Amino acid sequence: MIVRRGLVAAHFLAPRLRPLTPLRPRRRSNPRLCSSYSSPSLRITASGDMAETRSPPAAKKVEHVMRMFGDVRVDNYYWLRDDSRCNPDMLSYLREENDYTGSVMSGTKEFEDKLFAEIRGRIKEDDISAPLRKGPYYYYKKNLQGKEYVQHCRRFIADNKAEPSVYDTMPTGPDAPPEHIILDENIKAQEYDYYSIGAFKASPDHKLVAYAEDTKGDEIYTVNVIDSEDLKPLGQPLKGLTCYLEWAGNDALVYITMDEILRPDKVWLHKLGTEQSSDVCLYHEKDDMFSLDLHASESHKYIFVASESKTTRFVFSLDVSKPQEGLQVLTPRVDGIDSSASHRGNHFFIQRRSTEFYNSELVACSVDDTSKTTVLIPHRESVKIQEIQLFRDHLAVFEREQGLQKITVHRLPAEGEPLNKLQAGRSVSFVDPVYSIDSTESEFASSVLRFRYSSMKTPPSVYDYDMDSGTSVIKKIDTVLGGFDASNYVTERKWVTAADGTQIPMSIVYNKNLAKLDGSDPCLLYGYGSYEISVDPYFKASRLSLLDRGFIYVIAHVRGGGEMGRQWYENGKLLKKKNTFTDFIACAESLIELKYCSKEKLCVEGRSAGGLLMGAVLNMRPDLFKVVIAGVPFVDVLTTMLDPTIPLTTSEWEEWGDPRKEEFYFYMKSYSPVDNVTAQNYPNVLVTAGLNDPRVMYSEPAKFVAKLREMKTDNNLLLFKCELGAGHFSKSGRFEKLQEDAFTFAFMMNVLDMIPACVSDQKKKNL
């Protein structure tokens, strides 16, 4: 499912989850009373000197009146929205903001560059991913020294008939089968400012590869099919697709396209060698509250197509050996029932959630009779079934209890035998008190479960787990250069009492040799809290540049996310959305009370829907924070959710509410950040956006910044940085993303007076 305000995975796992003496806020005349008023900005240099720069941009005001339910709203910056992204006045304003940001930050550019070099220096630039065995090949990705993008490679397995083992390794010596580069993204990316691969799929016989590429950041993909050996293209590219793509046998593809508001609404069957115009539409979802997705079963015998809203999900199956027979209904469309499917032998396995069974149950049914189901794992109030992974002889269940993830493995009866109940499961053990685990692709016909593991002090690691013996073997741990030693860091979990008495978990990490824990430490608090997405305690190498300067880093697992089960999400959405904001405020206050930091040292960050969180708490408690980082923030909630022509709005009425209904209108207006900017002192704020973003339109953060500039009564920094050639996930290159981290860190440390003086400036001071 595509969500407009979805978590930025690269930022979280790199989410995409991030002054010298600052000026004291002072009261000044309300700028609304004098439209020509524009205060000069101060550029704070790394030496502590302050130099006057140009005045901050002042967006022109064009009155736009909106009326509903007797309420009148005036949006003077509505004109900034231009769906074509071509309006010269709008583009000029964005460039002015970027120039202003560059001017203000020019005094710390030397430190930012040093940070970037430091962050980049921790990366082993020439590296490969953990090779994954697929049939007769090992597939892997390869990074090259100095290159932004990866190569997609494979090597033949000489003894490919042997049973896979956790001890298998890919031979790389001179006598090993040669490496074969199938796709080099660095070559492809030379033609574009932005380049991202959304899907890379080898055909079942491994003779062909289909890959989906996005060259703008708008998440509209072109799919190319190439011969995996000679790399020659096969047929014409398929255009205007999502990244949902699967092989139906060796000569057909199944893919999904979107409607005019970027809602995945049609699933298609494409026969290789034919024109895209002759592709067969397998299903058209006409209800604009629903979107389509698809995935292949682990057995590779079925493709499952699902149509889902925020509360309902139903599934079709496609037998890949008989794609001409089309989709078959697997689970019916029933309001409030959410189901997903897997396949093994003569059974479908169905994970099913309802209002009653809110943490999901797992049932099985015969492929020949889907109407009769057997409960394999019943619903449990304290344990949420996150997902399942099927193997020929095993079932791996990824679960969540008390905010922590776990994996339980069950042995299954032989295929063809009755499946009435599960044997007792075996749990995989983990050592850190807080951690993150992710499922990954594994070989179906093996006893080896592969998963990724990390914690706030443990770099991302890939493990192969023998489901028969319980043996775990590490296959890859990301190298962190620069003298990293995990024993220098402490991870903790703390619980905070929210305003209504609910206990909110926080995950914390700090350098034990630097953190004083007396209230004087700088702190960065991260939050998200939407879409039932869990922000688990993860490792990010660039974060070490904060921890090794004495920062404490904290994740607030607020309601609206999925960390504590389905009810955690239900209690942070719709008419309970404000719980997300008050939970975050409670976490911030608790950090101060527990002496992890003070108000003068507290920085907060959120992106996308987490950017909404930042905007809301910024208006509610501007006194509580020193720095606020709002990345691609969803801040014009009410106006956006009233406009069904904006991409994905209709499908999210079940997440935020439908403001065409009076109760939701006024509730959403009471927290929508753009609608609640007032004449008050605000902390130092950095806002980012992407011009091609299809999930959060660039105009939302642009309007928010323009209104803050108009209304705020302080002299604190307010900077806006809009990438004009990127989308929701910002720039596409791996080093480009690190540069953004360096910029954000420099902004925070600038405000906190943590940037050391340059030698040349120090000499001036000594004169």
Coordinates of C-alpha atoms in Angstrom, one line a residue, residues 84-610:
S84 CA 2.5 21.5 -13.0
R85 CA 5.5 22.6 -10.9
C86 CA 6.1 25.3 -13.6
N87 CA 4.8 28.5 -12.2
P88 CA 7.7 31.0 -12.4
D89 CA 6.6 33.0 -9.3
M90 CA 6.5 29.8 -7.3
L91 CA 9.8 28.6 -8.6
S92 CA 11.4 31.9 -8.0
Y93 CA 10.2 31.9 -4.4
L94 CA 11.6 28.4 -3.7
R95 CA 14.9 29.4 -5.2
E96 CA 14.9 32.5 -3.0
E97 CA 14.4 30.3 0.1
N98 CA 17.2 28.0 -1.0
D99 CA 19.5 30.9 -1.6
Y100 CA 18.6 32.4 1.8
T101 CA 19.3 29.1 3.5
G102 CA 22.6 28.8 1.8
S103 CA 23.5 32.3 2.8
V104 CA 22.6 31.8 6.5
M105 CA 24.5 28.5 6.6
S106 CA 27.5 29.7 4.7
G107 CA 29.3 30.6 7.9
T108 CA 29.2 26.9 9.0
K109 CA 29.9 25.4 5.6
E110 CA 33.4 24.5 6.6
F111 CA 32.1 22.6 9.6
E112 CA 29.4 20.9 7.5
D113 CA 32.0 19.7 5.0
K114 CA 34.0 18.4 7.9
L115 CA 31.0 16.5 9.2
F116 CA 30.3 15.1 5.8
A117 CA 33.8 13.8 5.4
E118 CA 33.6 12.3 8.9
I119 CA 30.2 10.6 8.2
R120 CA 31.4 9.4 4.8
G121 CA 34.7 8.2 6.3
R122 CA 32.7 5.6 8.4
I123 CA 31.5 3.8 5.2
K124 CA 33.4 1.0 3.6
E125 CA 32.7 2.4 0.1
D126 CA 33.7 -0.8 -1.8
D127 CA 31.4 -3.4 -0.4
I128 CA 28.8 -6.0 -1.3
S129 CA 25.5 -7.1 0.3
A130 CA 25.1 -10.5 1.8
P131 CA 24.8 -12.8 -1.2
L132 CA 21.3 -14.4 -1.4
R133 CA 20.9 -17.8 -2.9
K134 CA 18.2 -18.0 -5.6
G135 CA 18.1 -21.3 -7.5
P136 CA 21.5 -21.8 -9.3
Y137 CA 22.8 -18.3 -8.5
Y138 CA 24.0 -16.0 -5.7
Y139 CA 22.5 -12.5 -6.2
Y140 CA 23.9 -9.5 -4.5
K141 CA 24.5 -5.7 -4.7
K142 CA 27.9 -4.2 -5.0
N143 CA 29.1 -0.7 -4.1
L144 CA 32.2 0.7 -5.7
Q145 CA 34.7 3.2 -4.2
G146 CA 33.4 6.8 -4.8
K147 CA 30.2 5.7 -6.6
E148 CA 26.8 6.9 -5.6
Y149 CA 24.8 3.8 -6.8
V150 CA 25.0 0.0 -6.7
Q151 CA 25.7 -2.7 -9.2
H152 CA 23.3 -5.6 -9.3
C153 CA 25.4 -8.8 -9.7
R154 CA 25.2 -12.6 -9.5
R155 CA 27.5 -15.6 -9.5
F156 CA 26.7 -19.1 -10.6
I157 CA 26.6 -21.8 -7.9
A158 CA 28.6 -24.8 -9.2
D159 CA 27.1 -27.2 -6.7
N160 CA 23.6 -25.8 -6.9
K161 CA 21.8 -29.1 -6.2
A162 CA 23.1 -29.3 -2.7
E163 CA 20.7 -28.4 0.1
P164 CA 21.2 -24.7 1.3
S165 CA 22.9 -24.4 4.6
V166 CA 23.5 -21.5 7.1
Y167 CA 27.2 -22.2 6.5
D168 CA 27.1 -21.6 2.8
T169 CA 29.5 -18.9 1.5
M170 CA 29.8 -17.5 -2.0
P171 CA 33.2 -18.4 -3.5
T172 CA 35.1 -15.4 -4.9
G173 CA 38.6 -16.7 -5.6
P174 CA 40.2 -17.1 -9.0
D175 CA 38.7 -20.6 -9.4
A176 CA 35.2 -19.4 -8.6
P177 CA 32.6 -18.8 -11.2
P178 CA 32.9 -15.2 -12.5
E179 CA 30.9 -12.3 -11.3
H180 CA 28.3 -11.1 -13.7
I181 CA 27.0 -7.5 -13.6
I182 CA 23.4 -7.4 -14.7
L183 CA 22.7 -3.7 -14.0
D184 CA 25.0 -0.9 -13.1
E185 CA 22.9 2.0 -11.7
N186 CA 25.9 4.3 -11.9
I187 CA 25.8 4.1 -15.7
K188 CA 22.0 4.5 -15.8
A189 CA 22.0 7.4 -13.4
Q190 CA 24.5 9.5 -15.5
E191 CA 21.5 10.7 -17.6
Y192 CA 19.5 11.9 -14.7
D193 CA 19.6 14.2 -11.7
Y194 CA 17.6 11.5 -9.8
Y195 CA 17.7 7.8 -10.2
S196 CA 16.1 5.0 -8.1
I197 CA 15.3 1.3 -8.7
G198 CA 12.0 0.3 -7.2
A199 CA 12.0 -3.3 -8.3
F200 CA 14.6 -5.8 -9.6
K201 CA 13.1 -9.2 -10.5
A202 CA 14.8 -12.2 -12.1
S203 CA 12.5 -14.5 -14.1
P204 CA 11.9 -18.0 -12.6
D205 CA 14.4 -19.5 -15.1
H206 CA 16.8 -16.6 -14.4
K207 CA 17.2 -15.9 -18.1
L208 CA 15.6 -12.4 -17.9
V209 CA 15.4 -9.5 -15.5
A210 CA 12.7 -6.9 -15.1
Y211 CA 13.6 -3.7 -13.3
A212 CA 11.5 -0.6 -12.5
E213 CA 13.3 2.8 -12.5
D214 CA 12.2 6.3 -11.3
T215 CA 14.1 9.2 -12.9
K216 CA 12.3 12.1 -11.2
G217 CA 11.4 11.2 -7.7
D218 CA 7.7 11.2 -8.5
E219 CA 7.4 7.4 -7.9
I220 CA 6.1 6.8 -11.4
Y221 CA 8.2 4.0 -12.9
T222 CA 9.3 2.7 -16.2
V223 CA 9.9 -1.1 -16.4
N224 CA 12.6 -2.5 -18.6
V225 CA 13.1 -6.2 -19.4
I226 CA 16.6 -7.4 -20.4
D227 CA 18.4 -10.6 -21.1
S228 CA 20.3 -11.4 -17.9
E229 CA 23.3 -12.6 -19.8
D230 CA 23.9 -10.4 -22.8
L231 CA 21.9 -7.5 -21.2
K232 CA 20.0 -6.7 -24.4
P233 CA 16.6 -5.2 -24.0
L234 CA 13.6 -7.3 -24.7
G235 CA 10.7 -5.4 -26.3
Q236 CA 9.7 -1.8 -25.4
P237 CA 9.7 -0.4 -21.9
L238 CA 6.5 -0.4 -19.9
K239 CA 5.7 3.1 -18.8
G240 CA 3.6 4.8 -16.1
L241 CA 3.7 2.0 -13.6
T242 CA 4.1 1.6 -9.9
C243 CA 6.9 -0.5 -8.5
Y244 CA 4.6 -3.4 -7.9
L245 CA 5.9 -6.0 -10.3
E246 CA 6.0 -9.8 -10.4
W247 CA 6.8 -12.5 -13.0
A248 CA 3.9 -14.8 -14.0
G249 CA 6.0 -17.7 -15.4
N250 CA 9.0 -16.9 -17.7
D251 CA 7.1 -15.0 -20.4
A252 CA 4.7 -12.7 -18.6
L253 CA 4.6 -9.9 -16.0
V254 CA 1.9 -8.7 -13.7
Y255 CA 2.1 -5.0 -12.8
I256 CA 0.0 -2.2 -11.3
T257 CA -0.8 1.3 -12.7
M258 CA -2.3 4.4 -11.1
D259 CA -5.1 6.8 -11.8
E260 CA -4.9 10.5 -12.2
I261 CA -4.6 11.0 -8.4
L262 CA -1.8 8.5 -8.2
R263 CA -4.0 5.8 -6.6
P264 CA -2.9 2.2 -7.6
D265 CA -6.1 1.1 -9.3
K266 CA -5.5 -1.4 -12.1
V267 CA -3.6 -4.6 -12.3
W268 CA -2.4 -5.8 -15.7
L269 CA -1.0 -8.9 -17.4
H270 CA 1.7 -8.3 -19.9
K271 CA 2.9 -11.0 -22.3
L272 CA 6.6 -10.5 -23.3
G273 CA 6.9 -9.5 -27.0
T274 CA 3.6 -7.7 -27.1
E275 CA 2.8 -4.0 -27.0
Q276 CA 1.8 -2.5 -23.6
S277 CA -1.4 -1.3 -25.3
S278 CA -2.5 -4.9 -25.7
D279 CA -2.0 -5.8 -22.0
V280 CA -5.0 -7.4 -20.2
C281 CA -6.5 -5.6 -17.3
L282 CA -7.0 -8.3 -14.6
Y283 CA -8.8 -6.0 -12.2
H284 CA -9.9 -2.4 -11.8
E285 CA -10.6 -1.1 -8.3
K286 CA -13.1 1.7 -8.8
D287 CA -13.6 2.6 -5.1
D288 CA -11.3 5.6 -4.5
M289 CA -11.0 4.6 -0.9
F290 CA -9.1 1.5 -2.0
S291 CA -5.6 0.9 -3.5
L292 CA -4.0 -2.2 -5.0
D293 CA -0.8 -4.0 -4.3
L294 CA 0.6 -7.4 -5.3
H295 CA 3.3 -9.9 -4.2
A296 CA 4.4 -13.4 -5.2
S297 CA 4.0 -16.3 -2.8
E298 CA 7.2 -17.7 -1.3
S299 CA 6.4 -20.9 -3.3
H300 CA 6.4 -18.8 -6.5
K301 CA 3.2 -20.7 -7.6
Y302 CA 0.8 -17.8 -7.0
I303 CA 0.6 -14.1 -7.2
F304 CA -1.6 -12.4 -4.7
V305 CA -3.4 -9.1 -5.6
A306 CA -4.9 -7.2 -2.7
S307 CA -7.2 -4.2 -2.6
E308 CA -7.1 -2.3 0.6
S309 CA -8.3 0.7 2.5
K310 CA -7.1 1.7 6.0
T311 CA -9.6 -0.8 7.6
T312 CA -10.4 -3.4 5.0
R313 CA -8.3 -5.6 2.8
F314 CA -9.3 -8.5 0.5
V315 CA -7.2 -10.7 -1.7
F316 CA -7.3 -12.3 -5.2
S317 CA -5.0 -15.2 -6.3
L318 CA -3.5 -15.8 -9.7
D319 CA -2.1 -19.2 -10.5
V320 CA 1.1 -18.4 -12.4
S321 CA 0.9 -21.7 -14.3
K322 CA -2.5 -20.6 -15.7
P323 CA -2.4 -16.7 -15.9
Q324 CA -5.0 -16.8 -18.7
E325 CA -7.6 -17.9 -16.1
G326 CA -7.3 -14.5 -14.4
L327 CA -7.8 -13.6 -10.8
Q328 CA -9.7 -15.8 -8.3
V329 CA -11.3 -14.4 -5.1
L330 CA -9.4 -15.8 -2.2
T331 CA -10.8 -13.7 0.7
P332 CA -14.0 -11.8 0.2
R333 CA -14.5 -8.1 0.6
V334 CA -16.0 -7.6 4.1
D335 CA -15.9 -4.2 5.7
G336 CA -13.5 -4.1 8.7
I337 CA -11.8 -7.4 7.8
D338 CA -8.1 -7.1 6.8
S339 CA -6.5 -10.2 5.2
S340 CA -3.2 -11.1 3.6
A341 CA -2.2 -14.5 2.0
S342 CA 0.7 -16.9 1.6
H343 CA 0.9 -20.3 0.0
R344 CA 2.5 -23.7 0.6
G345 CA 1.6 -27.1 -0.9
N346 CA -2.2 -27.5 -1.0
H347 CA -2.9 -24.8 1.6
F348 CA -3.3 -21.0 1.6
F349 CA -2.2 -19.4 4.9
I350 CA -4.3 -16.3 5.7
Q351 CA -3.4 -13.6 8.3
R352 CA -6.7 -12.0 9.3
R353 CA -7.5 -9.0 11.4
S354 CA -10.9 -7.6 12.4
T355 CA -12.3 -5.3 15.1
E356 CA -12.6 -8.3 17.4
F357 CA -9.3 -9.9 16.5
Y358 CA -7.4 -6.6 16.3
N359 CA -3.9 -8.1 16.7
S360 CA -4.6 -10.7 13.9
E361 CA -5.0 -14.5 13.8
L362 CA -3.5 -17.0 11.4
V363 CA -5.8 -19.5 9.6
A364 CA -5.2 -22.0 6.8
C365 CA -7.5 -23.3 4.1
S366 CA -7.3 -25.8 1.3
V367 CA -6.4 -24.5 -2.1
D368 CA -9.4 -26.4 -3.4
D369 CA -11.9 -25.1 -0.8
T370 CA -11.1 -21.6 0.6
S371 CA -14.4 -21.4 2.5
K372 CA -13.3 -23.7 5.3
T373 CA -10.5 -22.4 7.5
T374 CA -8.5 -23.9 10.4
V375 CA -7.1 -21.5 13.1
L376 CA -3.4 -22.1 13.5
I377 CA -2.6 -19.1 15.7
P378 CA -5.5 -17.6 17.6
H379 CA -5.8 -13.9 18.4
R380 CA -3.9 -12.7 21.5
E381 CA -4.5 -9.4 23.2
S382 CA -0.8 -8.8 24.1
V383 CA 0.9 -10.2 20.9
K384 CA 0.5 -8.8 17.5
I385 CA 1.2 -10.9 14.4
Q386 CA 3.3 -8.6 12.2
E387 CA 3.8 -10.9 9.2
I388 CA 4.5 -14.5 8.4
Q389 CA 7.1 -16.2 6.1
L390 CA 6.5 -19.7 4.7
F391 CA 8.9 -22.4 3.8
R392 CA 8.6 -25.9 2.4
D393 CA 8.8 -27.4 6.0
H394 CA 8.5 -24.3 8.3
L395 CA 6.6 -21.3 9.2
A396 CA 8.3 -18.2 10.6
V397 CA 6.1 -15.7 12.5
F398 CA 7.2 -12.2 13.0
E399 CA 5.4 -10.9 16.1
R400 CA 5.4 -7.9 18.5
E401 CA 4.9 -7.9 22.3
Q402 CA 5.3 -5.0 24.7
G403 CA 6.8 -2.9 21.9
L404 CA 9.6 -5.5 21.1
Q405 CA 9.8 -7.7 18.0
K406 CA 10.3 -11.4 18.1
I407 CA 10.5 -14.4 15.6
T408 CA 8.9 -17.7 16.4
V409 CA 9.5 -20.7 14.1
H410 CA 7.2 -23.7 13.7
R411 CA 7.8 -26.9 11.9
L412 CA 5.0 -27.9 9.5
P413 CA 3.8 -31.3 8.5
A414 CA 4.8 -32.6 5.2
E415 CA 3.1 -31.1 2.2
G416 CA -0.1 -33.0 1.5
E417 CA -0.7 -34.0 5.1
P418 CA -3.5 -32.6 7.2
L419 CA -2.8 -29.2 8.7
N420 CA -4.9 -29.1 11.9
K421 CA -2.6 -27.3 14.3
L422 CA 0.9 -26.0 14.7
Q423 CA 3.7 -27.7 16.7
A424 CA 5.2 -25.7 19.5
G425 CA 7.4 -23.0 18.2
R426 CA 11.0 -22.1 18.8
S427 CA 11.9 -18.4 19.5
V428 CA 15.0 -16.7 18.0
S429 CA 16.9 -15.0 20.8
F430 CA 18.4 -11.5 20.7
V431 CA 20.9 -9.8 23.0
D432 CA 20.2 -6.1 23.0
P433 CA 17.5 -4.7 25.3
V434 CA 16.0 -2.7 22.4
Y435 CA 16.5 -3.7 18.7
S436 CA 15.1 -3.9 15.2
I437 CA 14.5 -7.0 13.0
D438 CA 13.3 -7.1 9.5
S439 CA 12.3 -10.1 7.3
T440 CA 14.1 -10.6 4.0
E441 CA 13.8 -12.9 1.1
S442 CA 14.8 -16.5 1.8
E443 CA 14.9 -19.8 -0.2
F444 CA 11.5 -21.4 0.1
A445 CA 12.8 -25.0 -0.3
S446 CA 15.3 -24.8 2.6
S447 CA 15.4 -24.7 6.4
V448 CA 17.3 -21.4 6.4
L449 CA 15.5 -18.2 7.5
R450 CA 17.3 -15.0 6.7
F451 CA 16.6 -11.8 8.6
R452 CA 18.2 -8.4 9.3
Y453 CA 19.1 -7.2 12.8
S454 CA 20.3 -4.0 14.3
S455 CA 20.1 -2.0 17.4
M456 CA 20.9 1.6 18.3
K457 CA 24.5 0.5 18.9
T458 CA 24.7 -2.6 16.6
P459 CA 25.3 -2.0 12.9
P460 CA 22.9 -3.7 10.5
S461 CA 23.6 -7.4 10.3
V462 CA 22.3 -10.2 8.2
Y463 CA 21.7 -13.6 9.9
D464 CA 20.9 -17.0 8.5
Y465 CA 19.0 -19.1 11.0
D466 CA 18.7 -22.9 10.8
M467 CA 15.1 -23.5 11.7
D468 CA 15.8 -27.2 12.6
S469 CA 18.8 -26.7 14.9
G470 CA 18.2 -23.2 16.1
T471 CA 21.7 -22.1 15.0
S472 CA 22.2 -18.5 13.9
V473 CA 25.2 -17.6 11.6
I474 CA 26.0 -14.0 10.8
K475 CA 26.4 -13.6 7.1
K476 CA 27.1 -9.9 6.9
I477 CA 27.6 -7.0 9.3
D478 CA 27.9 -3.5 7.9
T479 CA 31.4 -2.2 8.4
V480 CA 31.7 1.0 10.4
L481 CA 35.1 2.6 10.0
G482 CA 36.6 5.4 12.0
G483 CA 37.3 3.5 15.3
F484 CA 33.7 2.5 16.1
D485 CA 33.4 0.4 19.2
A486 CA 29.8 -0.7 20.2
S487 CA 30.9 -1.1 23.8
N488 CA 31.2 2.7 24.1
Y489 CA 27.4 3.1 23.8
V490 CA 24.5 2.4 26.1
T491 CA 20.9 1.6 24.9
E492 CA 18.0 1.9 27.3
R493 CA 14.2 1.7 27.3
K494 CA 12.2 4.2 29.4
W495 CA 8.5 4.5 30.0
V496 CA 6.7 7.8 30.2
T497 CA 3.2 8.4 31.6
A498 CA 1.1 10.3 29.1
A499 CA -1.6 12.8 30.0
D500 CA -4.3 10.1 30.1
G501 CA -2.1 7.7 32.1
T502 CA -1.0 5.6 29.1
Q503 CA 2.6 4.3 29.4
I504 CA 4.7 5.4 26.3
P505 CA 8.0 3.7 25.5
M506 CA 11.1 5.5 24.5
S507 CA 14.3 4.0 23.1
I508 CA 17.5 5.8 24.1
V509 CA 21.2 5.6 23.1
Y510 CA 24.2 7.6 24.2
N511 CA 28.0 7.4 24.4
K512 CA 28.7 6.4 28.0
N513 CA 32.0 8.2 28.0
L514 CA 30.5 11.6 27.1
A515 CA 27.0 11.8 28.3
K516 CA 26.8 13.4 31.8
L517 CA 23.1 12.7 32.4
D518 CA 22.8 15.8 34.6
G519 CA 20.5 17.8 32.3
S520 CA 23.4 19.5 30.4
D521 CA 23.6 17.1 27.5
P522 CA 22.2 18.0 24.0
C523 CA 19.4 15.6 22.9
L524 CA 17.7 14.8 19.6
L525 CA 14.2 13.3 20.1
Y526 CA 12.6 11.6 17.0
G527 CA 8.9 10.9 16.5
Y528 CA 6.5 9.6 13.8
G529 CA 3.3 8.0 15.1
S530 CA 1.0 7.3 12.0
Y531 CA -0.2 4.6 9.7
E532 CA 0.5 1.8 12.3
I533 CA 4.2 2.1 11.2
S534 CA 6.6 1.0 13.9
V535 CA 9.9 3.0 14.3
D536 CA 12.0 0.4 15.9
P537 CA 15.4 1.1 17.5
Y538 CA 17.7 1.0 14.5
F539 CA 21.4 1.8 13.8
K540 CA 22.4 4.8 11.7
A541 CA 26.2 5.4 11.2
S542 CA 25.8 9.1 10.6
R543 CA 24.2 9.4 14.1
L544 CA 27.6 8.6 15.6
S545 CA 28.6 12.2 14.7
L546 CA 26.0 13.3 17.3
L547 CA 26.6 10.7 19.9
D548 CA 30.4 11.2 19.8
R549 CA 29.8 14.9 20.5
G550 CA 27.8 14.2 23.6
F551 CA 24.3 14.0 22.1
I552 CA 21.6 11.7 23.5
Y553 CA 19.4 10.2 20.8
V554 CA 15.8 9.1 21.6
I555 CA 12.9 7.6 19.7
A556 CA 9.5 8.3 21.1
H557 CA 7.2 5.4 20.3
V558 CA 4.0 7.5 20.4
R559 CA 0.5 6.3 19.7
G560 CA -0.5 6.3 16.0
G561 CA 2.4 3.9 15.3
G562 CA 2.2 0.2 15.5
E563 CA 4.9 -0.6 18.1
M564 CA 2.5 -1.7 20.9
G565 CA -0.1 -3.5 18.7
R566 CA -3.2 -2.5 16.7
Q567 CA -4.9 -0.6 19.5
W568 CA -1.8 1.6 19.8
Y569 CA -2.5 2.7 16.3
E570 CA -6.3 3.1 16.7
N571 CA -5.7 5.4 19.7
G572 CA -3.6 7.8 17.6
K573 CA -5.7 8.3 14.5
L574 CA -9.0 10.0 13.5
L575 CA -10.6 11.7 16.5
K576 CA -7.8 10.5 18.7
K577 CA -5.0 11.9 16.6
K578 CA -4.0 14.5 19.3
N579 CA -2.8 11.6 21.5
T580 CA 0.2 11.4 19.1
F581 CA 1.1 15.0 19.9
T582 CA 0.5 15.0 23.6
D583 CA 2.5 11.7 23.9
F584 CA 5.5 13.3 22.2
I585 CA 5.2 16.4 24.5
A586 CA 5.1 14.0 27.5
C587 CA 8.3 12.3 26.3
A588 CA 10.0 15.6 25.9
E589 CA 9.0 16.8 29.3
S590 CA 10.1 13.4 30.8
L591 CA 13.6 13.7 29.2
I592 CA 14.0 17.0 30.9
E593 CA 12.7 15.7 34.2
L594 CA 15.0 12.7 34.1
K595 CA 17.9 15.0 33.3
Y596 CA 18.7 13.7 29.9
C597 CA 18.6 17.3 28.7
S598 CA 17.1 20.7 29.2
K599 CA 14.8 22.9 27.1
E600 CA 17.9 24.8 25.9
K601 CA 19.5 21.6 24.6
L602 CA 16.4 19.7 23.3
C603 CA 16.2 19.2 19.5
V604 CA 13.3 17.3 17.9
E605 CA 12.9 15.8 14.4
G606 CA 10.1 14.2 12.4
R607 CA 9.6 13.5 8.7
S608 CA 6.5 13.2 6.5
A609 CA 3.6 12.3 8.9
G610 CA 6.3 12.8 11.6

